[in-house]
Amino acid sequence: MCFSDLSSCNLIGLASSLAIAIGNDLSANEASILAAFFHLLVITLP
C-alpha cells in the first residue's frame, strides 16, 4: 500500500487513528500539537 493510492478521506482517517493511538497518554497541549502535525502532514501530501 502506498500513501499516494489513498483518498484524502482515507488519509485523514489514518492520521486520526494514529493520533488517537499515539496520544492516549498525552496532555491536552501535547495532543493538540500532535493533531496539528498530522493535519499538516495530510494537507501537504499530493
Tab-separated table of N, CA and C in Angstrom:
chain	number	residue	atom	x	y	z
A	1	MET	N	0.852	-1.182	0.000
A	1	MET	CA	0.000	0.000	0.000
A	1	MET	C	0.891	1.236	0.000
A	2	CYS	N	0.553	2.141	-0.862
A	2	CYS	CA	1.286	3.397	-0.963
A	2	CYS	C	0.340	4.533	-0.573
A	3	PHE	N	0.866	5.507	0.160
A	3	PHE	CA	0.016	6.604	0.616
A	3	PHE	C	-0.588	7.383	-0.547
A	4	SER	N	0.106	7.413	-1.681
A	4	SER	CA	-0.428	8.158	-2.818
A	4	SER	C	-1.644	7.477	-3.428
A	5	ASP	N	-1.866	6.195	-3.106
A	5	ASP	CA	-3.031	5.479	-3.615
A	5	ASP	C	-4.280	5.703	-2.762
A	6	LEU	N	-4.121	6.307	-1.589
A	6	LEU	CA	-5.253	6.510	-0.688
A	6	LEU	C	-5.954	7.828	-0.994
A	7	SER	N	-7.255	7.852	-0.774
A	7	SER	CA	-8.005	9.091	-0.945
A	7	SER	C	-7.726	10.013	0.240
A	8	SER	N	-8.120	11.257	0.118
A	8	SER	CA	-7.895	12.204	1.214
A	8	SER	C	-8.674	11.782	2.457
A	9	CYS	N	-9.860	11.228	2.270
A	9	CYS	CA	-10.650	10.756	3.419
A	9	CYS	C	-9.940	9.605	4.128
A	10	ASN	N	-9.361	8.702	3.359
A	10	ASN	CA	-8.622	7.596	3.957
A	10	ASN	C	-7.397	8.092	4.712
A	11	LEU	N	-6.709	9.084	4.157
A	11	LEU	CA	-5.532	9.633	4.827
A	11	LEU	C	-5.906	10.329	6.127
A	12	ILE	N	-7.019	11.041	6.121
A	12	ILE	CA	-7.480	11.707	7.344
A	12	ILE	C	-7.844	10.669	8.401
A	13	GLY	N	-8.514	9.610	7.983
A	13	GLY	CA	-8.850	8.531	8.905
A	13	GLY	C	-7.625	7.859	9.470
A	14	LEU	N	-6.635	7.620	8.625
A	14	LEU	CA	-5.389	7.012	9.080
A	14	LEU	C	-4.662	7.917	10.063
A	15	ALA	N	-4.579	9.196	9.735
A	15	ALA	CA	-3.916	10.144	10.627
A	15	ALA	C	-4.651	10.260	11.959
A	16	SER	N	-5.966	10.264	11.907
A	16	SER	CA	-6.754	10.343	13.140
A	16	SER	C	-6.535	9.115	14.013
A	17	SER	N	-6.535	7.947	13.394
A	17	SER	CA	-6.316	6.710	14.148
A	17	SER	C	-4.936	6.683	14.777
A	18	LEU	N	-3.940	7.110	14.016
A	18	LEU	CA	-2.584	7.160	14.564
A	18	LEU	C	-2.484	8.160	15.708
A	19	ALA	N	-3.117	9.307	15.548
A	19	ALA	CA	-3.072	10.324	16.597
A	19	ALA	C	-3.736	9.827	17.873
A	20	ILE	N	-4.858	9.121	17.733
A	20	ILE	CA	-5.545	8.578	18.915
A	20	ILE	C	-4.683	7.521	19.584
A	21	ALA	N	-4.094	6.633	18.789
A	21	ALA	CA	-3.269	5.560	19.347
A	21	ALA	C	-2.030	6.111	20.038
A	22	ILE	N	-1.402	7.098	19.426
A	22	ILE	CA	-0.179	7.668	19.994
A	22	ILE	C	-0.501	8.590	21.166
A	23	GLY	N	-1.621	9.315	21.075
A	23	GLY	CA	-1.915	10.364	22.034
A	23	GLY	C	-2.687	9.961	23.269
A	24	ASN	N	-2.851	8.684	23.517
A	24	ASN	CA	-3.640	8.252	24.674
A	24	ASN	C	-3.122	8.793	25.998
A	25	ASP	N	-1.826	8.880	26.183
A	25	ASP	CA	-1.260	9.308	27.461
A	25	ASP	C	-0.674	10.720	27.409
A	26	LEU	N	-1.115	11.525	26.453
A	26	LEU	CA	-0.582	12.881	26.323
A	26	LEU	C	-1.501	13.883	27.011
A	27	SER	N	-0.911	15.009	27.387
A	27	SER	CA	-1.715	16.100	27.927
A	27	SER	C	-2.501	16.748	26.786
A	28	ALA	N	-3.423	17.615	27.118
A	28	ALA	CA	-4.235	18.287	26.095
A	28	ALA	C	-3.356	19.115	25.163
A	29	ASN	N	-2.363	19.790	25.702
A	29	ASN	CA	-1.470	20.608	24.883
A	29	ASN	C	-0.646	19.743	23.943
A	30	GLU	N	-0.104	18.643	24.458
A	30	GLU	CA	0.689	17.740	23.619
A	30	GLU	C	-0.176	17.093	22.535
A	31	ALA	N	-1.401	16.756	22.874
A	31	ALA	CA	-2.311	16.159	21.900
A	31	ALA	C	-2.676	17.156	20.797
A	32	SER	N	-2.836	18.421	21.143
A	32	SER	CA	-3.155	19.423	20.124
A	32	SER	C	-1.986	19.636	19.178
A	33	ILE	N	-0.771	19.583	19.705
A	33	ILE	CA	0.419	19.691	18.849
A	33	ILE	C	0.497	18.491	17.908
A	34	LEU	N	0.228	17.306	18.424
A	34	LEU	CA	0.229	16.101	17.599
A	34	LEU	C	-0.849	16.177	16.517
A	35	ALA	N	-2.026	16.656	16.867
A	35	ALA	CA	-3.106	16.797	15.896
A	35	ALA	C	-2.735	17.792	14.797
A	36	ALA	N	-2.102	18.886	15.178
A	36	ALA	CA	-1.677	19.877	14.183
A	36	ALA	C	-0.642	19.291	13.233
A	37	PHE	N	0.264	18.486	13.777
A	37	PHE	CA	1.275	17.837	12.943
A	37	PHE	C	0.625	16.910	11.914
A	38	PHE	N	-0.286	16.050	12.374
A	38	PHE	CA	-0.931	15.133	11.453
A	38	PHE	C	-1.808	15.875	10.452
A	39	HIS	N	-2.417	16.959	10.866
A	39	HIS	CA	-3.223	17.766	9.934
A	39	HIS	C	-2.342	18.332	8.839
A	40	LEU	N	-1.210	18.899	9.203
A	40	LEU	CA	-0.298	19.440	8.196
A	40	LEU	C	0.259	18.355	7.302
A	41	LEU	N	0.522	17.194	7.869
A	41	LEU	CA	1.024	16.080	7.073
A	41	LEU	C	0.021	15.681	5.994
A	42	VAL	N	-1.249	15.604	6.356
A	42	VAL	CA	-2.271	15.182	5.390
A	42	VAL	C	-2.518	16.232	4.335
A	43	ILE	N	-2.564	17.504	4.700
A	43	ILE	CA	-2.890	18.526	3.695
A	43	ILE	C	-1.733	18.828	2.766
A	44	THR	N	-0.503	18.442	3.134
A	44	THR	CA	0.635	18.713	2.262
A	44	THR	C	0.970	17.547	1.333
A	45	LEU	N	0.333	16.400	1.538
A	45	LEU	CA	0.573	15.285	0.613
A	45	LEU	C	-0.113	15.562	-0.702
A	46	PRO	N	0.538	15.183	-1.793
A	46	PRO	CA	-0.062	15.453	-3.119
A	46	PRO	C	-1.306	14.643	-3.374
